[in-house]
Amino acid sequence: MTDIGFIGLGIMGRPMAEHLIAGGHTLHVSSHHKAPDAELQAKAIIVHPTPKAVAAASEIVILMLPDTPQVEEVLFGEGGVTLGLNKGSIVVDMSSISPMATKDFAKRVEKAGGSYLDAPVSGGEVGAKAATLTIMVGGPQASFDKVKPLFELMGKTITLVGGNGDGQTTKVANQIIVALTIEAVGEALLFASKAGADPAKVRQALMGGFASSKILEIHGERMVKRTFHPGFRIGLHQKDLNLALQSARALGVSLPNTATAQELFNACVAHGGKDWDHSAMVRALEIMANHEVATS
């Protein structure tokens, strides 16, 4: 049994925390950020007033937060994790944040006496609940080996990619692929529907060929059935593509189709879609075509 700090009990974080509890571990959580509800408090958790207090009681501290500023605040702000970190403790950031900021955060955590893993995930709420997340890790081998049994309680595909920042770089690459594939599926089904074919049957046919993908399977069905409740919110995917485009500028790399996907997300947000599932990118394409995928 390990004393684990867990900060960030949101859509993804809560089921991940529950898997750790089910694995026999004691969780230390903070009332400072997303306090646990009564149902979660009834389980094997101890509530502390600050991230600092969580860190002081824990061997490993896991973060699952929305964006880079929140991670920085929890780690280094007033009452932050690094102020209570025990020597040799491991900070594991499973949020999706800036790869460049991550490298700086790792150095600052090491200076405070701990080690750092960036371990963003893919798989969404479904993967978090089913403990089938893909976990992309950057950091020292020894720290990864120690935390891997915890990762195995939350995910299925777990890879140490390289040093600090490489996990976040992998997640950004993942989000580029996902966004562009959603856009491709949306265009294909919109084209088929506008041409008079049944988009549900077109999707079914394509599932047996080279165009088959998880996104065609899951998000293609969402497009046809108009089930755009999240899932993974457009606002969060926008954040991830911002990270991609900011990093690309810093690296001198052009990502033209990533920029196009971001503009389609922007159009959805302009129509009130910040909290739609990211499969609803298709709605931006539908607005331009004046036609819905589900319309025959």
Coordinates of C-alpha atoms in Angstrom, one line a residue:
M1 CA 0.0 0.0 0.0
T2 CA 1.3 3.5 -1.0
D3 CA 0.3 6.9 0.3
I4 CA -0.7 8.7 -2.9
G5 CA -1.5 12.4 -3.3
F6 CA -4.1 13.0 -6.0
I7 CA -5.0 16.6 -7.0
G8 CA -7.7 17.1 -9.6
L9 CA -10.9 15.0 -9.2
G10 CA -12.7 16.1 -12.4
I11 CA -14.2 14.1 -15.2
M12 CA -11.0 12.1 -15.7
G13 CA -9.4 12.4 -12.3
R14 CA -12.2 11.0 -10.3
P15 CA -12.4 7.5 -11.9
M16 CA -8.6 7.4 -12.0
A17 CA -8.4 8.0 -8.3
E18 CA -11.1 5.4 -7.7
H19 CA -9.0 2.8 -9.5
L20 CA -6.1 3.6 -7.2
I21 CA -8.3 3.2 -4.1
A22 CA -9.6 -0.1 -5.5
G23 CA -5.9 -1.2 -5.8
G24 CA -5.5 -0.9 -2.0
H25 CA -3.8 2.5 -1.8
T26 CA -4.6 5.4 0.5
L27 CA -5.3 8.6 -1.3
H28 CA -4.6 12.1 0.1
V29 CA -6.6 14.8 -1.6
S30 CA -6.9 18.5 -1.3
S31 CA -10.0 20.5 -0.5
H32 CA -8.2 23.4 -2.2
H33 CA -8.9 22.2 -5.7
K34 CA -12.0 20.1 -6.6
A35 CA -12.9 18.8 -3.2
P36 CA -14.2 15.3 -3.1
D37 CA -17.9 14.7 -2.8
A38 CA -19.5 12.7 0.0
E39 CA -19.5 9.4 -2.0
L40 CA -15.7 9.7 -2.6
Q41 CA -15.0 10.8 1.0
A42 CA -16.6 7.5 2.2
K43 CA -13.8 5.6 0.5
A44 CA -10.1 5.3 1.5
I45 CA -9.2 9.0 1.3
I46 CA -7.8 11.6 3.6
V47 CA -8.7 15.2 2.9
H48 CA -6.1 18.0 3.5
P49 CA -6.5 21.8 3.2
T50 CA -3.7 22.4 0.7
P51 CA -1.5 20.7 -1.9
K52 CA 1.4 21.3 0.4
A53 CA -0.2 19.2 3.1
V54 CA -1.1 16.5 0.5
A55 CA 2.6 16.3 -0.6
A56 CA 3.8 16.1 3.0
A57 CA 1.6 13.0 3.6
S58 CA 2.5 11.3 0.3
E59 CA 5.2 9.3 -1.4
I60 CA 3.8 10.0 -4.8
V61 CA 1.7 13.0 -5.8
I62 CA -0.4 12.8 -9.0
L63 CA -1.9 15.8 -10.7
M64 CA -4.8 15.7 -13.2
L65 CA -5.5 19.4 -13.9
P66 CA -6.9 21.4 -16.8
D67 CA -3.9 23.3 -18.1
T68 CA -0.4 24.6 -17.6
P69 CA -1.3 27.6 -15.3
Q70 CA -3.2 25.3 -12.9
V71 CA -0.3 22.8 -12.7
E72 CA 2.1 25.7 -12.0
E73 CA -0.1 27.1 -9.3
V74 CA -0.6 23.7 -7.5
L75 CA 3.1 22.9 -7.7
F76 CA 4.7 26.3 -6.9
G77 CA 2.0 28.7 -5.6
E78 CA 1.1 29.6 -2.1
G79 CA 0.5 26.3 -0.2
G80 CA 1.9 24.4 -3.2
V81 CA 3.2 20.9 -3.5
T82 CA 6.9 21.7 -3.6
L83 CA 6.6 23.4 -0.2
G84 CA 5.6 20.1 1.4
L85 CA 7.4 17.7 -0.8
N86 CA 9.4 14.9 1.0
K87 CA 12.9 14.2 -0.2
G88 CA 12.8 11.4 -2.8
S89 CA 9.0 11.8 -3.5
I90 CA 7.8 11.6 -7.1
V91 CA 5.5 14.2 -8.7
V92 CA 3.5 12.7 -11.6
D93 CA 1.7 15.2 -13.8
M94 CA -1.0 13.4 -15.8
S95 CA -2.5 16.6 -17.1
S96 CA -2.0 17.7 -20.7
I97 CA 0.2 20.8 -20.6
S98 CA 3.0 22.6 -22.4
P99 CA 6.0 20.4 -23.1
M100 CA 8.3 23.4 -22.7
A101 CA 6.8 24.4 -19.3
T102 CA 7.1 20.7 -18.2
K103 CA 10.8 20.7 -18.6
D104 CA 11.1 23.8 -16.4
F105 CA 8.7 22.3 -13.8
A106 CA 10.8 19.1 -13.7
K107 CA 13.9 21.1 -12.8
R108 CA 12.1 23.1 -10.1
V109 CA 10.7 19.9 -8.6
E110 CA 14.1 18.3 -8.6
K111 CA 15.5 21.4 -6.9
A112 CA 12.9 20.9 -4.2
G113 CA 14.1 17.3 -3.6
G114 CA 11.7 15.3 -5.7
S115 CA 11.7 13.7 -9.1
Y116 CA 9.2 14.4 -11.9
L117 CA 7.3 12.4 -14.4
D118 CA 5.1 13.9 -17.1
A119 CA 2.5 11.3 -17.9
P120 CA -0.5 12.6 -19.9
V121 CA -3.2 10.2 -21.0
S122 CA -5.4 9.4 -24.0
G123 CA -8.7 7.6 -23.9
G124 CA -11.1 10.2 -22.5
E125 CA -13.7 9.6 -19.8
V126 CA -14.5 6.2 -21.2
G127 CA -10.9 5.1 -20.9
A128 CA -10.6 6.6 -17.4
K129 CA -13.6 4.7 -16.1
A130 CA -12.6 1.4 -17.8
A131 CA -8.9 1.8 -16.7
T132 CA -7.8 1.4 -20.3
L133 CA -6.0 4.7 -20.7
T134 CA -2.9 5.1 -22.9
I135 CA -0.2 6.7 -20.7
M136 CA 2.7 8.5 -22.3
V137 CA 5.5 9.1 -19.9
G138 CA 8.6 11.3 -19.8
G139 CA 11.2 11.2 -17.0
P140 CA 13.8 9.1 -15.2
Q141 CA 13.6 5.3 -15.6
A142 CA 13.9 4.7 -11.8
S143 CA 10.9 6.9 -11.1
F144 CA 8.9 5.3 -13.9
D145 CA 9.6 1.8 -12.6
K146 CA 8.4 2.8 -9.1
V147 CA 5.2 4.4 -10.4
K148 CA 4.4 1.9 -13.2
P149 CA 2.3 -0.4 -10.9
L150 CA 0.0 2.6 -10.3
F151 CA -0.2 3.4 -14.0
E152 CA -1.3 -0.2 -14.5
L153 CA -4.3 0.4 -12.3
M154 CA -5.4 3.3 -14.5
G155 CA -4.3 2.3 -18.0
K156 CA -3.3 -0.5 -20.5
T157 CA -0.8 1.0 -22.9
I158 CA 2.0 2.5 -20.8
T159 CA 5.2 3.8 -22.5
L160 CA 8.3 5.6 -21.2
V161 CA 9.0 7.7 -24.2
G162 CA 12.1 9.5 -23.0
G163 CA 13.1 12.4 -20.7
N164 CA 11.0 15.0 -19.1
G165 CA 8.8 16.8 -21.6
D166 CA 8.7 13.8 -24.0
G167 CA 5.5 12.5 -22.5
Q168 CA 3.8 15.9 -23.1
T169 CA 5.2 16.1 -26.6
T170 CA 3.7 12.7 -27.4
K171 CA 0.3 13.8 -26.1
V172 CA 0.4 16.9 -28.3
A173 CA 1.2 14.6 -31.3
N174 CA -1.7 12.4 -30.3
Q175 CA -4.1 15.4 -30.2
I176 CA -2.9 16.5 -33.6
I177 CA -3.7 13.1 -35.1
V178 CA -7.1 12.9 -33.3
A179 CA -8.2 16.4 -34.4
L180 CA -7.2 15.8 -38.0
T181 CA -8.9 12.4 -38.1
I182 CA -12.1 13.8 -36.7
E183 CA -12.0 16.5 -39.4
A184 CA -11.4 13.8 -42.1
V185 CA -14.3 11.6 -40.8
G186 CA -16.6 14.7 -40.6
E187 CA -15.8 15.7 -44.2
A188 CA -16.3 12.1 -45.5
L189 CA -19.6 11.6 -43.8
L190 CA -20.8 15.1 -44.8
F191 CA -19.8 14.5 -48.4
A192 CA -21.7 11.1 -48.4
S193 CA -24.8 12.5 -46.8
K194 CA -24.9 15.5 -49.1
A195 CA -24.5 13.2 -52.1
G196 CA -27.6 11.3 -51.0
A197 CA -26.1 8.2 -49.4
D198 CA -27.1 7.0 -45.9
P199 CA -24.2 8.2 -43.7
A200 CA -24.8 5.4 -41.2
K201 CA -24.4 2.7 -43.9
V202 CA -21.4 4.5 -45.4
R203 CA -19.7 4.5 -42.0
Q204 CA -20.6 0.8 -41.6
A205 CA -19.0 0.0 -45.0
L206 CA -15.9 2.0 -44.3
M207 CA -15.4 0.2 -41.0
G208 CA -14.3 -2.9 -42.9
G209 CA -11.7 -1.1 -45.0
F210 CA -8.4 0.8 -44.8
A211 CA -10.2 3.9 -43.6
S212 CA -11.3 2.1 -40.4
S213 CA -10.3 3.8 -37.1
K214 CA -11.5 4.3 -33.6
I215 CA -12.6 7.8 -34.5
L216 CA -14.7 6.5 -37.4
E217 CA -16.1 3.9 -35.1
I218 CA -16.9 6.1 -32.1
H219 CA -17.0 9.7 -33.3
G220 CA -18.5 8.8 -36.7
E221 CA -21.4 7.2 -34.8
R222 CA -21.7 10.4 -32.7
M223 CA -21.9 12.5 -35.9
V224 CA -24.7 10.3 -37.4
K225 CA -26.7 10.0 -34.1
R226 CA -26.1 13.6 -33.1
T227 CA -24.8 12.6 -29.6
F228 CA -22.4 15.5 -28.9
H229 CA -22.4 15.5 -25.1
P230 CA -18.8 15.1 -23.8
G231 CA -16.8 12.9 -23.9
F232 CA -13.8 15.2 -24.4
R233 CA -14.8 18.8 -24.7
I234 CA -14.0 21.0 -27.6
G235 CA -12.6 23.6 -25.2
L236 CA -10.0 21.1 -23.9
H237 CA -9.0 20.0 -27.4
Q238 CA -8.6 23.7 -28.4
K239 CA -6.2 24.0 -25.5
D240 CA -4.2 21.0 -26.8
L241 CA -4.0 22.4 -30.3
N242 CA -2.9 25.7 -28.9
L243 CA 0.0 23.9 -27.3
A244 CA 0.8 22.2 -30.7
L245 CA 0.7 25.5 -32.6
Q246 CA 2.7 27.4 -29.9
S247 CA 5.4 24.7 -29.8
A248 CA 5.5 24.6 -33.6
R249 CA 6.2 28.3 -33.8
A250 CA 9.0 28.0 -31.3
L251 CA 10.4 25.1 -33.3
G252 CA 10.0 26.7 -36.6
V253 CA 7.7 24.0 -37.9
S254 CA 4.5 24.6 -40.0
L255 CA 1.4 22.6 -39.0
P256 CA -1.1 23.8 -41.6
N257 CA -3.8 21.2 -41.1
T258 CA -3.6 21.5 -37.3
A259 CA -4.3 25.2 -37.7
T260 CA -7.3 24.4 -39.9
A261 CA -8.7 22.0 -37.3
Q262 CA -8.2 24.7 -34.6
E263 CA -10.2 27.1 -36.8
L264 CA -13.0 24.6 -37.1
F265 CA -13.0 24.2 -33.3
N266 CA -13.0 28.0 -33.0
A267 CA -16.1 28.2 -35.2
C268 CA -17.9 25.6 -33.0
V269 CA -17.1 27.7 -29.9
A270 CA -18.4 30.8 -31.7
H271 CA -21.7 28.9 -32.0
G272 CA -21.8 28.0 -28.3
G273 CA -20.0 24.7 -28.6
K274 CA -17.1 25.0 -26.1
D275 CA -18.6 22.1 -24.1
W276 CA -19.6 20.0 -27.0
D277 CA -17.8 16.7 -27.5
H278 CA -14.9 17.2 -29.9
S279 CA -16.6 15.0 -32.5
A280 CA -18.9 18.0 -33.0
M281 CA -16.2 19.6 -35.0
V282 CA -18.4 18.3 -37.9
R283 CA -20.9 21.0 -37.0
A284 CA -18.6 23.7 -38.3
L285 CA -18.3 21.8 -41.6
E286 CA -22.1 21.4 -41.7
I287 CA -22.7 25.1 -41.2
M288 CA -20.5 25.8 -44.2
A289 CA -22.4 23.2 -46.3
N290 CA -25.8 24.1 -44.9
H291 CA -26.4 20.4 -44.4
E292 CA -26.3 18.0 -41.5
V293 CA -24.6 14.5 -41.7
A294 CA -27.8 12.9 -40.4
T295 CA -30.0 14.6 -42.9
S296 CA -31.0 12.2 -45.8

